[in-house]
Amino acid sequence: MKLSPFFSLVRLGRSARVAASVALLTASLSSAALASSGVGVTTNPQVGNILVDDRGMTLYRFTPDQPSSSTCYDGCARAWPPVLVDAVPTVPDATLSAGLGLAPRTDGTQQLTYQGAPLYSYIGDTQPGDVTGQASDGVWFVVNPN
């Protein structure tokens, strides 16, 4: 009888299970920390054309940020996760591509920018195309490409 991976894990000793769990958690967190490789434009009936990631999730800008410099850390970044990337993604739209860049963060990661504005997602958006963060606290806005 072939056991599932779960049952194989149960048979391991306690310390091995803990180590395996930590490794799985670390792998899932590190892959979740970096944004998907695509950025695109979609039309939302409420706010017009907006930037989205390749899952269709809305991207936002934070007006207190300075050009290519994020001011959203700690609790702010938990609610508004920065779009972290290893490099500027390649996108087929030349105009969109020309506006993309990178901003260094204090932890050594790189945040994707559009026309110098650091980009964020919002944990309140649960479905592609949601714009529940629009105008939040008067400082969070969807990104309308020019």
C-alpha atoms as one frame of an Amber mdcrd trajectory, in Angstrom:
protein
   0.000   0.000   0.000   1.423   3.397  -1.007   1.067   6.100   1.655   0.231
   9.718   0.831   2.881  12.366   1.564   0.883  13.368   4.655   1.066   9.896
   6.170   4.751   9.688   5.350   5.240  12.947   7.268   3.338  11.534  10.263
   5.783   8.618  10.434   8.785  10.932  10.769  10.106  11.800  14.198   8.885
  14.979  15.903  11.967  17.067  15.092  11.936  15.913  11.478   8.243  16.887
  11.208   8.989  20.316  12.638  11.909  20.806  10.235   9.802  19.671   7.271
   6.967  22.005   8.288   9.323  24.964   8.624  10.822  24.210   5.208   7.356
  24.049   3.607   6.267  27.265   5.294   9.453  29.064   4.277   9.091  27.929
   0.673   5.478  29.052   0.492   6.215  32.427   2.086   9.186  33.178  -0.119
   7.264  32.329  -3.274   4.302  34.425  -2.072   6.527  37.387  -1.250   7.476
  38.033  -4.853   4.851  39.313  -7.214   3.774  37.381 -10.219   5.749  38.232
 -13.296   3.109  40.138 -15.202   1.474  43.528 -15.130  -1.386  44.527 -17.383
  -4.263  46.910 -17.854  -7.938  46.124 -17.398 -11.057  48.245 -17.453 -13.099
  48.642 -14.297 -16.590  50.160 -14.678 -16.096  52.328 -11.565 -12.627  53.764
 -12.169 -11.738  53.131 -15.828  -8.459  51.600 -16.996  -6.303  50.334 -14.121
  -3.078  48.418 -13.595  -3.441  44.814 -12.437  -1.060  41.951 -11.801  -1.215
  38.813 -13.942  -3.884  37.377 -11.634  -6.074  40.401 -12.368  -5.645  41.886
  -8.879  -5.711  45.684  -8.727  -2.501  47.606  -8.076  -2.490  50.769  -5.965
  -0.310  53.793  -5.233   0.164  55.477  -1.852   0.253  59.284  -2.135   2.678
  59.866   0.806   5.358  57.877  -1.093   8.126  59.803  -2.781   9.211  58.957
  -6.347  10.809  55.489  -6.294  10.748  55.460  -2.482   8.186  53.627  -0.370
   7.030  54.909   3.008   4.714  51.927   3.665   6.252  49.453   6.128   5.195
  47.294   9.084   1.401  47.441   9.655   0.910  49.460   6.513   2.698  46.825
   4.406   0.648  44.035   6.002  -2.603  45.651   4.808  -1.087  46.974   1.568
   1.570  44.434   0.499   4.225  45.995  -1.718   4.634  44.430  -5.150   8.047
  42.820  -4.719   9.990  41.646  -7.755  13.468  40.462  -8.644  13.453  42.520
 -11.852  11.139  44.674 -13.918   8.710  42.279 -15.608   8.619  42.090 -19.369
   5.242  43.179 -20.706   4.121  43.283 -24.342   2.685  46.825 -24.157   5.630
  49.165 -24.876   3.966  52.198 -23.269   3.243  50.272 -20.074   6.721  48.757
 -20.085   8.338  52.198 -20.363   6.626  53.279 -17.126   7.752  50.317 -15.022
  10.740  50.542 -12.705  12.134  49.474  -9.355  12.408  51.088  -5.940  14.734
  49.667  -3.284  13.142  48.894   0.097  14.867  49.144   3.467  14.905  45.338
   3.816  16.911  44.919   0.602  13.988  43.821  -1.581  12.873  45.660  -4.711
   9.407  47.084  -5.224   7.829  47.505  -8.635   6.979  51.075  -9.591   4.891
  52.718 -12.299   6.031  56.178 -13.351   8.050  56.278 -10.143   5.115  55.416
  -7.847   5.721  52.266  -5.766   2.966  49.684  -6.384   0.915  47.782  -3.809
  -1.910  45.285  -3.637  -4.643  45.444  -0.989  -5.667  42.578   1.300  -9.281
  43.743   1.140  -9.421  42.899  -2.568 -10.387  39.250  -2.779 -11.390  38.875
  -6.435  -9.727  39.997  -9.662 -10.898  43.494 -10.539 -11.910  44.432  -6.972
 -11.141  48.076  -6.170 -12.171  48.138  -2.510  -9.038  50.086  -1.587  -9.810
  52.980  -3.954  -9.556  56.343  -2.132  -8.984  54.566   1.197  -8.098  57.150
   3.855  -7.772  59.630   0.998  -4.247  58.359   0.248  -4.641  55.028  -1.589
  -5.621  55.057  -5.250  -5.809  52.647  -8.165  -3.162  53.267 -10.801  -4.596
  54.639 -14.022  -2.052  54.198 -16.841  -1.623  57.153 -19.156
